[in-house]
Short mmCIF file of C-alpha atoms in Angstrom, two decimals:
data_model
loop_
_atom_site.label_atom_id
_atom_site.label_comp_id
_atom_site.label_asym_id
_atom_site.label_seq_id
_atom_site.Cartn_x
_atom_site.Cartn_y
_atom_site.Cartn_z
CA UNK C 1431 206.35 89.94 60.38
CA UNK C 1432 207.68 91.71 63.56
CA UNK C 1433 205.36 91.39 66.90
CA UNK C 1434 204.97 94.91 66.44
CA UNK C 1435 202.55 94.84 63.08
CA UNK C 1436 200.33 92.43 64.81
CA UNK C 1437 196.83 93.29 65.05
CA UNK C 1438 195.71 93.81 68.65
CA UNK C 1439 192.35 92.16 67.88
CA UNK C 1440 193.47 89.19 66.46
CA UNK C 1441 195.67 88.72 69.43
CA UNK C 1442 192.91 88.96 71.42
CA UNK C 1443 191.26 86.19 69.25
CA UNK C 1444 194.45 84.15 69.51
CA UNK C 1445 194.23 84.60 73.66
CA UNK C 1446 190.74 84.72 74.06
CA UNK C 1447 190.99 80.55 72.25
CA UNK C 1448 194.02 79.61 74.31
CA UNK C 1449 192.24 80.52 77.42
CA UNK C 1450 189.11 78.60 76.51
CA UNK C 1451 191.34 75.64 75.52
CA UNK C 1452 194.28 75.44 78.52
CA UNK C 1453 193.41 78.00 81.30
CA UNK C 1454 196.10 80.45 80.41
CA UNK C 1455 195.00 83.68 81.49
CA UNK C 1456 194.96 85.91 78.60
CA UNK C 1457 197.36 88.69 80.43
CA UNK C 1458 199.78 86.33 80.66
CA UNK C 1459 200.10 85.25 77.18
CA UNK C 1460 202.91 87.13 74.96
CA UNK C 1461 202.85 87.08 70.78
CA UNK C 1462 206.59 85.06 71.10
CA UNK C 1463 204.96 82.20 73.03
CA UNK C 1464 205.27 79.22 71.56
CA UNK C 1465 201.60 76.77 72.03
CA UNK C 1466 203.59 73.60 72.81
CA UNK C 1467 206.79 74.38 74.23
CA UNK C 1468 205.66 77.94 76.32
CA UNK C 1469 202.01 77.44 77.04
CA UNK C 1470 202.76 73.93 77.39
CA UNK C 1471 199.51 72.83 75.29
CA UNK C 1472 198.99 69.03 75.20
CA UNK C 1473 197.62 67.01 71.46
CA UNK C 1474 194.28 66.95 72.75
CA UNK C 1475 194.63 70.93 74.10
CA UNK C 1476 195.96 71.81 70.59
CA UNK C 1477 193.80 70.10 68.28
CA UNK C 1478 190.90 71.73 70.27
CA UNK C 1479 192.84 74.85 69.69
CA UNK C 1480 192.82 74.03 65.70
CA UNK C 1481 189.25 73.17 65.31
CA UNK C 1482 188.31 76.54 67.35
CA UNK C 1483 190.55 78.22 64.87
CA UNK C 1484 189.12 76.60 61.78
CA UNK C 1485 185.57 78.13 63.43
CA UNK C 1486 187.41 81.69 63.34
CA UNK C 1487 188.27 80.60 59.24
CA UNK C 1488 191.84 80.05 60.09
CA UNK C 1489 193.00 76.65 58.77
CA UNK C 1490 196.37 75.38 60.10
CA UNK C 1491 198.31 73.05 57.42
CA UNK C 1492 199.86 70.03 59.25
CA UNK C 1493 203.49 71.13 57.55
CA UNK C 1494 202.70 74.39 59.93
CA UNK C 1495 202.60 72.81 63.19
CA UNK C 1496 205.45 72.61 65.17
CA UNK C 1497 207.04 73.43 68.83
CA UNK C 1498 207.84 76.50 67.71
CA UNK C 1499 204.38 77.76 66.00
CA UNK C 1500 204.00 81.32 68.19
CA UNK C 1501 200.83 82.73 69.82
CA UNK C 1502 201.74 86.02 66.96
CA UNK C 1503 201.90 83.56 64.23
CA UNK C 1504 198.86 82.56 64.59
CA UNK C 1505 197.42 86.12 65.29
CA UNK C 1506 199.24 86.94 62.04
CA UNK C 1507 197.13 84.30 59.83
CA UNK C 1508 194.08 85.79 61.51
CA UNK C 1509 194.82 89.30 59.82
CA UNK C 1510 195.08 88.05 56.82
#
């Protein structure tokens, strides 16, 4: 999936829940951004992150969690 077929509303999930978790102001968040490695989230930062996604019905496997899981990932689970 290209950055470009992303909803705009479920980025807007996706930002709204990584400002609530680390402070990272939701105009300064881009679809490529990694959680760990760009917006520098922390294991307590990103398990918050999960659970608040699991409240939005979006259930992240373990196997799917890496360095490299992107901001538009994410927003692309919560189109589907």
């Amino acid at each position: 999936m290209s950055f470009s077929e992303i909803d705009e509303n479920a980025l807007q999930i996706v930002y709204d829940l990584v400002f609530q978790v680390n402070g990272m102001l939701p105009h300064c968040i881009r679809p490529q951004y990694s959680l760990i490695t760009d917006l520098g989230m922390d294991s307590v930062e990103l398990v918050d992150f999960l659970v608040r996604l699991e409240e939005c019905g979006i259930v992240i496997k373990d196997s799917q969690i890496s360095a490299e899981l992107t901001v538009g990932e994410i927003a692309g689970m919560l189109k589907n």
